[in-house]
Rosetta silent file (secondary structure, phi, psi, omega in degrees, C-alpha in Angstrom):
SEQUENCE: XXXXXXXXXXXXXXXXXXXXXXXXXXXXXXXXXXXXXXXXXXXXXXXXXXXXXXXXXXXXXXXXXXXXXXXXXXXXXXXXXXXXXXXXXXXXXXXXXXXXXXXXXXXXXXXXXXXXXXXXXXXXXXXXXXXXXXXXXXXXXXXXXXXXXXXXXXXXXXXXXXXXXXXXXXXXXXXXXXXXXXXXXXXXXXXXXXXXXXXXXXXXXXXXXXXXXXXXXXXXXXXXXXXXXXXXXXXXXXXXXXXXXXX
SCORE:     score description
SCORE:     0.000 S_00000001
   1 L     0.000  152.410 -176.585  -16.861   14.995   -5.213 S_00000001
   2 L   -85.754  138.397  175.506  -15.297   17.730   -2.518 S_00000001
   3 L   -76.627  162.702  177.615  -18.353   18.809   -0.521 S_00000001
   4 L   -51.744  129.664  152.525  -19.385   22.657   -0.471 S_00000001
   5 L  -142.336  166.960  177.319  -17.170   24.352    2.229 S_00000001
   6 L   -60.506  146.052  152.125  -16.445   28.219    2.520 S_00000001
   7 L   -38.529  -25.535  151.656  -13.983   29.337    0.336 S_00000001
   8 L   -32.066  -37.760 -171.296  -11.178   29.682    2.619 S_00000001
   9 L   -76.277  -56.515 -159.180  -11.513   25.881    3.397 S_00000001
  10 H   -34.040  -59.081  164.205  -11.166   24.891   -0.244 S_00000001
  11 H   -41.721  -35.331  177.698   -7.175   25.179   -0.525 S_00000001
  12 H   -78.128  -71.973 -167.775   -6.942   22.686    2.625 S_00000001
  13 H   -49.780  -21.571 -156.200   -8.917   20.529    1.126 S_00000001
  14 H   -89.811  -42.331  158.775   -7.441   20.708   -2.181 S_00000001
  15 H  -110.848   40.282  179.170   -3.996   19.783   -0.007 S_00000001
  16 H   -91.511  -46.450  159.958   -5.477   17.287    2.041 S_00000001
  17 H  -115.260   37.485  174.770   -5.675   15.318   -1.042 S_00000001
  18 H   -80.826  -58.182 -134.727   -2.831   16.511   -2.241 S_00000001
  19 H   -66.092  -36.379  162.676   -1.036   14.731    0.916 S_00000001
  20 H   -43.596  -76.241  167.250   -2.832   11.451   -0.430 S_00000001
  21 H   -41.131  -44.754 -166.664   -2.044   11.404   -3.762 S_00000001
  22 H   -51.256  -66.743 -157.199    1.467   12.743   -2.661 S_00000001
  23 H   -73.833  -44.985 -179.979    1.835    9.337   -0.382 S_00000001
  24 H   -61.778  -28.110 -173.148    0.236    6.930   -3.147 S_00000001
  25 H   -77.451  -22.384 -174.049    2.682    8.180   -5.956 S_00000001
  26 H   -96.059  -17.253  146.511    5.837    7.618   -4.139 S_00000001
  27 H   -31.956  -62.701  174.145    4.458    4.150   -2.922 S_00000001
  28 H   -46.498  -45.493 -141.644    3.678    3.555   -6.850 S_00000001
  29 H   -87.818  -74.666  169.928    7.546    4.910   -8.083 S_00000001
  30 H    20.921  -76.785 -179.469    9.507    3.550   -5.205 S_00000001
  31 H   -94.019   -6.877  164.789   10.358   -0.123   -6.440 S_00000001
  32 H   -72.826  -33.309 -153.023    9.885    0.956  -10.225 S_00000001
  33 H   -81.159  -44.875 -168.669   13.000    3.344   -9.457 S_00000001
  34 H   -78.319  -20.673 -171.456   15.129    0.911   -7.072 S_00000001
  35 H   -90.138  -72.212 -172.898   14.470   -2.351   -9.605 S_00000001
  36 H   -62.772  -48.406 -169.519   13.928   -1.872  -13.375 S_00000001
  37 H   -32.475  -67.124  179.180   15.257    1.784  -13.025 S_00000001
  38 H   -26.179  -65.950 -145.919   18.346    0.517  -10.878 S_00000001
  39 H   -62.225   -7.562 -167.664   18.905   -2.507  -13.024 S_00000001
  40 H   -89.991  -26.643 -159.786   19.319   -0.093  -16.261 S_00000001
  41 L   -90.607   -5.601 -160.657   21.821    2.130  -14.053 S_00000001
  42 L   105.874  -35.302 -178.735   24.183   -1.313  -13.376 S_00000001
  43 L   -74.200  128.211  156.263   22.830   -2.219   -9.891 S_00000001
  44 L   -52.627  129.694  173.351   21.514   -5.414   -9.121 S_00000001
  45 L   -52.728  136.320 -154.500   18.543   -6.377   -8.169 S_00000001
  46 L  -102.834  168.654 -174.619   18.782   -6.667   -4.348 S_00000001
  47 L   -83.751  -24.661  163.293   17.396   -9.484   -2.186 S_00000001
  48 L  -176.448  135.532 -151.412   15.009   -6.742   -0.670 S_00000001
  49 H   -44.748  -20.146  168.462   14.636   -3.154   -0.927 S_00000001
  50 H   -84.848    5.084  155.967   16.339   -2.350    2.013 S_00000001
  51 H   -90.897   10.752  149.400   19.678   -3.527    1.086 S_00000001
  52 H   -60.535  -10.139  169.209   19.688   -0.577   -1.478 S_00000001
  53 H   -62.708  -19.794 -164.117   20.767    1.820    1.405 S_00000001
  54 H   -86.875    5.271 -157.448   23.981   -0.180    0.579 S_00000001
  55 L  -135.541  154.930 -164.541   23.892    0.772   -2.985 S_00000001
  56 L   -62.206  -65.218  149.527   24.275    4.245   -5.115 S_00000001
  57 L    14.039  -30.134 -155.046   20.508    4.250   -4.776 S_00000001
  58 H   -68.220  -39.422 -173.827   20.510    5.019   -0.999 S_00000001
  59 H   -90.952   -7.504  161.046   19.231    8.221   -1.543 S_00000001
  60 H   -68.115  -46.520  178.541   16.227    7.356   -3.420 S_00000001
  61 H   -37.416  -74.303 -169.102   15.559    4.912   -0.337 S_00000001
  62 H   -70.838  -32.535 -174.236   15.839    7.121    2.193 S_00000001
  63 H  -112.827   40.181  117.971   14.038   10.109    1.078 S_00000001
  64 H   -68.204  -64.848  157.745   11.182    8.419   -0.355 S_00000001
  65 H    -6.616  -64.033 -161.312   10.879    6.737    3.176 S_00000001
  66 H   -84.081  -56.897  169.777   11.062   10.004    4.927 S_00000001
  67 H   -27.841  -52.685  156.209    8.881   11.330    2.633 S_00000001
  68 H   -75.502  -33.913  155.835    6.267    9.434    3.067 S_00000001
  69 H   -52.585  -44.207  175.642    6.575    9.585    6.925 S_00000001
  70 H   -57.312  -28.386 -141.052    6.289   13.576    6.506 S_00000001
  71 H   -95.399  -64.343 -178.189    3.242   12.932    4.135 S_00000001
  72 H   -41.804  -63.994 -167.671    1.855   10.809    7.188 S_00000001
  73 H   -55.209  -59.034 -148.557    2.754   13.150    9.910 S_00000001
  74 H   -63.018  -32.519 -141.020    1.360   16.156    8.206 S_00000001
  75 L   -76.899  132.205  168.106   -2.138   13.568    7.354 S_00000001
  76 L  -134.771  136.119 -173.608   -4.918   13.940    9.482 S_00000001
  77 L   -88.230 -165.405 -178.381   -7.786   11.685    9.806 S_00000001
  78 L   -73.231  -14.158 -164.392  -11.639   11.229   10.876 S_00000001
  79 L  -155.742  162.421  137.954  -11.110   10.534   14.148 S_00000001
  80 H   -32.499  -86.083  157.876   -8.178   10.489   17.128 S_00000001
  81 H   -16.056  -22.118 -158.296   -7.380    6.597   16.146 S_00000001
  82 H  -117.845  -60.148  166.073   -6.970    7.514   12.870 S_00000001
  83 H   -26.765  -38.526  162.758   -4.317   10.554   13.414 S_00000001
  84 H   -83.981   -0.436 -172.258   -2.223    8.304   15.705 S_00000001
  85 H   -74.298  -41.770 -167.505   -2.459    5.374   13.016 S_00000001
  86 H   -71.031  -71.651 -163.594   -0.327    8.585   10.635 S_00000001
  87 H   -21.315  -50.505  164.563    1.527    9.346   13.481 S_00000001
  88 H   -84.444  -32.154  171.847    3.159    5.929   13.986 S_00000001
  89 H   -35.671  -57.171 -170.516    3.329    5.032   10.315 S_00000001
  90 H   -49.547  -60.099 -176.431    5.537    8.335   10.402 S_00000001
  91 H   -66.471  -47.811  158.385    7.715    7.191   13.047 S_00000001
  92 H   -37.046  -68.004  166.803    8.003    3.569   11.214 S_00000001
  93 H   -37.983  -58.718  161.264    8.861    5.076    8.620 S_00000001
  94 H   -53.105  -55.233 -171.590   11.164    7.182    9.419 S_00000001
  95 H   -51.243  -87.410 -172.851   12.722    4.416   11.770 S_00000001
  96 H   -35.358   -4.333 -170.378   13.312    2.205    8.266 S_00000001
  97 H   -97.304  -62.868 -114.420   15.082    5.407    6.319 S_00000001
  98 H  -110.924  -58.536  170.732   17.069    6.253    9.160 S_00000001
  99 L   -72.673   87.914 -176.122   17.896    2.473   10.883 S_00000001
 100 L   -74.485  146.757  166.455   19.654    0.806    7.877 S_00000001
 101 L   -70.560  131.117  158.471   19.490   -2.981    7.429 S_00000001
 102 L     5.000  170.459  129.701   22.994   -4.591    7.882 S_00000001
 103 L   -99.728  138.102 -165.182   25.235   -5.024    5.025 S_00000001
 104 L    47.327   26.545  168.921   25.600   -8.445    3.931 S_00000001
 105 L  -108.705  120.062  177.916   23.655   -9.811    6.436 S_00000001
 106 L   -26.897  154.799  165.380   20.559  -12.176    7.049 S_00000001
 107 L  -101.391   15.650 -160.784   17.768   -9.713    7.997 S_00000001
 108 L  -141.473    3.816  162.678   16.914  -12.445   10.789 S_00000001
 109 L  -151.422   63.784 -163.633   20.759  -12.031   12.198 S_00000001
 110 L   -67.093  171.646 -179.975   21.052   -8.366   11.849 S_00000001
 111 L  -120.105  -14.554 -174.675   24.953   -7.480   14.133 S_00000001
 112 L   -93.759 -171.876  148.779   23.940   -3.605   14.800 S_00000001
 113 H   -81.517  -40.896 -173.780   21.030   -1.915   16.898 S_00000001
 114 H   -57.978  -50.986 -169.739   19.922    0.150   13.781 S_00000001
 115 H   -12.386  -83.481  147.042   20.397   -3.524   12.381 S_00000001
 116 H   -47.956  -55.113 -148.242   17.664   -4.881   14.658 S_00000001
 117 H   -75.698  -42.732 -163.079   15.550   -1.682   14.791 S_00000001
 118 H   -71.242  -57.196 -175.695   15.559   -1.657   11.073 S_00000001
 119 H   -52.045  -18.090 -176.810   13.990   -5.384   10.778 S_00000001
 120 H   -80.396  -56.938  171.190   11.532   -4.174   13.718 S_00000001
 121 H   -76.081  -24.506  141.127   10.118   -1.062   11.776 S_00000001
 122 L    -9.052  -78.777  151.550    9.566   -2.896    8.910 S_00000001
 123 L   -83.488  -17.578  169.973    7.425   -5.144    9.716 S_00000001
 124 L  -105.364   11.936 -171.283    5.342   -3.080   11.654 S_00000001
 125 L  -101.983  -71.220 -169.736    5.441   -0.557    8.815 S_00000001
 126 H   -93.363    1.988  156.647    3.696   -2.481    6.528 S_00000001
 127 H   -54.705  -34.977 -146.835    1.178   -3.816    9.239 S_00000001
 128 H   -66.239  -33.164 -163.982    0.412   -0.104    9.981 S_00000001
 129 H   -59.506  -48.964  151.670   -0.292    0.641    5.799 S_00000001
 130 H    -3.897  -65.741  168.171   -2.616   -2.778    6.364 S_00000001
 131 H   -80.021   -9.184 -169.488   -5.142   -1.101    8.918 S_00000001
 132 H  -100.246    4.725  154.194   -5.186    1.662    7.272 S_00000001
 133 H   -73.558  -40.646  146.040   -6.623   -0.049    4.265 S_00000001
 134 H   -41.199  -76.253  155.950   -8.589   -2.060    5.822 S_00000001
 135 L   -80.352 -101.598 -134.261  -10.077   -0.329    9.137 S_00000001
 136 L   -48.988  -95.257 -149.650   -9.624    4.261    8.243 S_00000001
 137 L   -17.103  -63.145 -162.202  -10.428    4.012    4.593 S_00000001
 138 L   -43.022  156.406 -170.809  -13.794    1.941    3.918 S_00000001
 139 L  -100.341  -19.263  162.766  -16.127    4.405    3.852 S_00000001
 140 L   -74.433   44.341 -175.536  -18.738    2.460    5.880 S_00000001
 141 L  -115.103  136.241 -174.186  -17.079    3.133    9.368 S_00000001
 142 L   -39.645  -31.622 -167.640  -19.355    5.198   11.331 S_00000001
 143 L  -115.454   19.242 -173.598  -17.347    8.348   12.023 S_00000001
 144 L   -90.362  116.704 -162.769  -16.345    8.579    8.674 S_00000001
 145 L   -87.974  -13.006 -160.277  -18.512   11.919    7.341 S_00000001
 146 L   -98.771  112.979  167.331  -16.301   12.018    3.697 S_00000001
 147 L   -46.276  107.390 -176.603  -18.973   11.440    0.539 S_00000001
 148 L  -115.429  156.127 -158.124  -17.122    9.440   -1.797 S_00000001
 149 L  -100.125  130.108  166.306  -18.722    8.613   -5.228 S_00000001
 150 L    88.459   91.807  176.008  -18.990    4.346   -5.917 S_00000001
 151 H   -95.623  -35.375  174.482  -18.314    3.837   -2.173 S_00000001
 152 H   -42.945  -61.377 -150.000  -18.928    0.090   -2.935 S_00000001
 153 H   -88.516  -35.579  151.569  -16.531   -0.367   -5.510 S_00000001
 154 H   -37.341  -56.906 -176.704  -13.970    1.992   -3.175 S_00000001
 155 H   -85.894   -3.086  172.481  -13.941    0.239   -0.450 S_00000001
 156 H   -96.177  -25.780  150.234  -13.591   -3.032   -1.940 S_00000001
 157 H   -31.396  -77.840 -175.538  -10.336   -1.222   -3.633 S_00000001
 158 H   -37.216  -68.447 -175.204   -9.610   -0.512    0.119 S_00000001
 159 H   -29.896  -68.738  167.149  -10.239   -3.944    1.339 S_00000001
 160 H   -34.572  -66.557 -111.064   -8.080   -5.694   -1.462 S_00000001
 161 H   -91.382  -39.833  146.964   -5.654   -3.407   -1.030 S_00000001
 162 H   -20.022  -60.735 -170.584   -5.419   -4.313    2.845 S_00000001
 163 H   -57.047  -89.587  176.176   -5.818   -8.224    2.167 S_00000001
 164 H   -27.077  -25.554 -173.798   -2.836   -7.963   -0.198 S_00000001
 165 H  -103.885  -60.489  158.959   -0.433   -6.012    2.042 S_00000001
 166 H   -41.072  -62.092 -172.402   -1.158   -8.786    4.902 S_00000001
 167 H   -33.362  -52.472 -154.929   -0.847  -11.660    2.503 S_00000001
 168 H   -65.863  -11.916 -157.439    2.266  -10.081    1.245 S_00000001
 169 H   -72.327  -50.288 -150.366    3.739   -9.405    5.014 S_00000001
 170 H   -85.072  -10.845  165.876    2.794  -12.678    6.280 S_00000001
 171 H   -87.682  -36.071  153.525    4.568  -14.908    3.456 S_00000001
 172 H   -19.562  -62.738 -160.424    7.558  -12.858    3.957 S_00000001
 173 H   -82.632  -13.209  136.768    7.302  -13.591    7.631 S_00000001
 174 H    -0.810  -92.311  170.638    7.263  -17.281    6.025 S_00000001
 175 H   -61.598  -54.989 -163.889    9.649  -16.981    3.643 S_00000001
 176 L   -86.301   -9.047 -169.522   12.329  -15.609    6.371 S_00000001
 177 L  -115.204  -25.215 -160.524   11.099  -17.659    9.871 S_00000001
 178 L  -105.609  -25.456 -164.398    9.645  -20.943    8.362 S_00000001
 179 L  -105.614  141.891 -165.844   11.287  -22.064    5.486 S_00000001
 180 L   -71.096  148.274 -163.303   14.737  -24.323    5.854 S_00000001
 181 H   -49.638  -42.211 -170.387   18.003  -22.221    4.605 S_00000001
 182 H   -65.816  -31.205  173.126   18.270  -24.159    1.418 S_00000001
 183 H   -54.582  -62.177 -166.179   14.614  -23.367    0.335 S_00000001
 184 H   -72.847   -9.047  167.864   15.348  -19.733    1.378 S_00000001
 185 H   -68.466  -50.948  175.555   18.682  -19.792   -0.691 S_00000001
 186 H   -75.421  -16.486  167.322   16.874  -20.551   -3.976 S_00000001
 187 H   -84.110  -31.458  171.829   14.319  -17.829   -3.132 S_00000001
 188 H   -36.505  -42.901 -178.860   17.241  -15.042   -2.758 S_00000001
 189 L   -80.569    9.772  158.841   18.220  -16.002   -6.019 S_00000001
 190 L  -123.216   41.282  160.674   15.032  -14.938   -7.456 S_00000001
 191 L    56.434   -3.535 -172.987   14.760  -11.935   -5.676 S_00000001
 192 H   -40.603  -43.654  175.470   11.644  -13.004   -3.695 S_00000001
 193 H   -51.885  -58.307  176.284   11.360  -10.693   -0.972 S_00000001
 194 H   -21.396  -78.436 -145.291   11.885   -7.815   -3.455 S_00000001
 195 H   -92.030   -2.908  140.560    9.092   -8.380   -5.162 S_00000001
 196 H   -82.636    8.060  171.919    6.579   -9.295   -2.244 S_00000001
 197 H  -101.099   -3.127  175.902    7.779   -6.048   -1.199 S_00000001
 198 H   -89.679  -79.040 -169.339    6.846   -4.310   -4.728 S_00000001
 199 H   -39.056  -35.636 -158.905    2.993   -6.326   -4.332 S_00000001
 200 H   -65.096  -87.688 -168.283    3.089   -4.577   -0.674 S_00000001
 201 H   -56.901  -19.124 -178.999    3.610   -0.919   -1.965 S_00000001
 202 H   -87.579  -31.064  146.366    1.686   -1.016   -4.724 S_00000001
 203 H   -32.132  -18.987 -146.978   -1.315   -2.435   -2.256 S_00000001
 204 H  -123.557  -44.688 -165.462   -0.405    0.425   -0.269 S_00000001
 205 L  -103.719   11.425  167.447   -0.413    2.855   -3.212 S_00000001
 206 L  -108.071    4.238  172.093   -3.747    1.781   -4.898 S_00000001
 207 L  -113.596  -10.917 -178.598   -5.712    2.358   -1.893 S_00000001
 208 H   -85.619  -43.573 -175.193   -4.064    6.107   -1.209 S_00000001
 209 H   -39.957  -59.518 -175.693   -4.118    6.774   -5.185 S_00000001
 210 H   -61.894  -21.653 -159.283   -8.187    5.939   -4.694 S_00000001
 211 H  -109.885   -2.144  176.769   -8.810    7.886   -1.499 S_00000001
 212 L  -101.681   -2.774  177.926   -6.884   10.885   -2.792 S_00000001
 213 L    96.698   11.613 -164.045   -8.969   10.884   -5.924 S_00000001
 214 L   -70.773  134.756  173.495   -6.229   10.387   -8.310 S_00000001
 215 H   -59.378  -50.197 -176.153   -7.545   10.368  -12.055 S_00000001
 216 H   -59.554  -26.423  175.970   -6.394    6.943  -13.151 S_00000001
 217 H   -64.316  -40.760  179.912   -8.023    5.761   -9.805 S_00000001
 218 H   -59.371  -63.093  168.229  -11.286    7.799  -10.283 S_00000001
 219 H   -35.358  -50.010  162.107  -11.164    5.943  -14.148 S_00000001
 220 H   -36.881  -56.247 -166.159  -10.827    2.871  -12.526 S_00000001
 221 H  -102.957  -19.280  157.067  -13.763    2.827  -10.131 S_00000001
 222 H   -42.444  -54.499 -165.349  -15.877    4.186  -13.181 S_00000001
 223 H   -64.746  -33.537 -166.887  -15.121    1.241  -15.014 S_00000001
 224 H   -80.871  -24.078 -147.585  -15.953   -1.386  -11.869 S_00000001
 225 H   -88.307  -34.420 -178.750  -18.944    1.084  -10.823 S_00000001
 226 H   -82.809  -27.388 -170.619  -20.490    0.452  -14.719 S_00000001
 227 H   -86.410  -42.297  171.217  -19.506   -2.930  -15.523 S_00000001
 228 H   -53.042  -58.810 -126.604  -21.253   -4.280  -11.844 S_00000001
 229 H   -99.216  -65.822 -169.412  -24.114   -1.952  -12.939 S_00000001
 230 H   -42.121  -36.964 -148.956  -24.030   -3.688  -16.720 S_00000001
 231 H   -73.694  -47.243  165.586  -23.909   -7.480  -14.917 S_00000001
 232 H   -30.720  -65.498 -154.515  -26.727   -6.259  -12.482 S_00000001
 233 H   -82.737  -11.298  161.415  -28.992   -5.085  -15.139 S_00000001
 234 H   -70.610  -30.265  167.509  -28.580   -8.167  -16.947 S_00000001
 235 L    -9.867  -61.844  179.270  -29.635  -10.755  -14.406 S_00000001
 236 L   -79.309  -24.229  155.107  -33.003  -10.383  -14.542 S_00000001
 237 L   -59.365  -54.467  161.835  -33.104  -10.756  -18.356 S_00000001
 238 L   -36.093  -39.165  164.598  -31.254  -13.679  -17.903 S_00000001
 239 L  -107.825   11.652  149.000  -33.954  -15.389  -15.712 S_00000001
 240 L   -67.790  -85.481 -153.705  -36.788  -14.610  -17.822 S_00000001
 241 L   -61.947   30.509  168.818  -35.211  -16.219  -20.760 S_00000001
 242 L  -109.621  137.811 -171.926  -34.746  -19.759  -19.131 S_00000001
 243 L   -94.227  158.587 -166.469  -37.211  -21.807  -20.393 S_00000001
 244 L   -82.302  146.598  178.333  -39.320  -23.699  -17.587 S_00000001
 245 L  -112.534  112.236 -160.973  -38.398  -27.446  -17.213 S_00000001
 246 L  -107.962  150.038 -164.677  -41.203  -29.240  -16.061 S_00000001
 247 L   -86.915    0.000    0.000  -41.056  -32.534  -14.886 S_00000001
């Protein structure tokens, strides 16, 4: 629940987690739009969403990208740390809309500067979505004052949501530095990157979905905050009715 503030306050609040919601939904759409969407329109699936700048798609790319960098820059957090944590996200962001990957090119032998720049903001793009699942969110960090209802089962949302967007970064970083070309040839042809970059954003857009309040999120943490509550109250029932085994 939003805590009592004077009326005046109430609209800002009301688009503070608008800006949330705002950031998780285009996270959510994003790789539903460029893949299945795409693939209905004629386009191929791509070896990883950013060679869709190369594709009639490009404008779905980029201004979801920039979009969500505005949605950061406008975002403001609990603390200093947590405002420049938007701040760079923004500038990441932007830097991947704006710095296209190559065309037809390894993303590990880009030939431009944007090339390079693009493969730089990238990866440090989805680090930054990472902390902010991880460290900003949970609601047990000290300077965070906002009452969230099931903070347990939230921040373990948060946590996941964190985990998963590292997991996904760091098999990437795997998949493209570690594994010998022929290996990485048979994952192109299944699209791999793609679709640890779809597990990424939607990590990224189930922990903003939750912290903006979103109803299917709110439904969600209902379900985990009652079923944990159900397993709980059974326990104890559970160890009564074992009969004693005596030697």
């Amino acid at each position: 629940m939003i805590p009592e503030l004077p009326g005046s306050a109430q609209p800002l609040v009301v688009s503070y987690i608008g800006i949330r919601r705002a950031i998780g939904v285009s996270g959510l759409l994003l790789p539903i739009v460029l893949g299945p969407i795409g693939w209905l329109m004629g386009i191929d699936i791509q070896d990883n969403m950013s060679s869709y700048y190369h594709t009639p798609l490009r404008d779905v790319f980029v201004g979801t990208l920039c979009a969500i960098g505005i949605f950061l820059f406008c975002y403001r957090g609990n603390d200093w740390i947590e405002n420049w944590t938007a701040n760079l996200g923004c500038v990441f962001a932007l830097g991947v809309a704006l710095c296209p990957l190559d065309a037809q090119t390894d993303p590990l032998e880009p030939v431009t500067v944007a090339g390079y720049l693009h493969s730089f903001f990238g990866g440090v793009f989805f680090t930054m979505l990472a902390f902010y699942s991880l460290v900003h969110f949970p609601s047990s960090k000290p300077t965070n004052r906002e009452a969230e209802p099931h903070s347990p089962q939230r921040n373990f949302v948060y946590r996941t949501s964190g985990i998963v967007i590292l997991l996904s970064t760091l098999t990437m970083g795997t998949f493209l530095f570690l594994l010998p070309a022929d290996w990485q040839q048979i994952g192109n042809d299944y699209n791999v990157i793609f679709w640890l970059e779809w597990i990424a954003l939607w990590a990224f857009a189930a922990a903003w979905l939750t912290k903006g309040r979103a109803i299917v999120a709110d439904i969600a943490i209902d379900l985990m905050a009652f079923t944990q509550e159900q397993i709980l109250k059974r326990q104890p029932f559970q160890k009564r009715s074992r009969p004693d085994i005596t030697s």
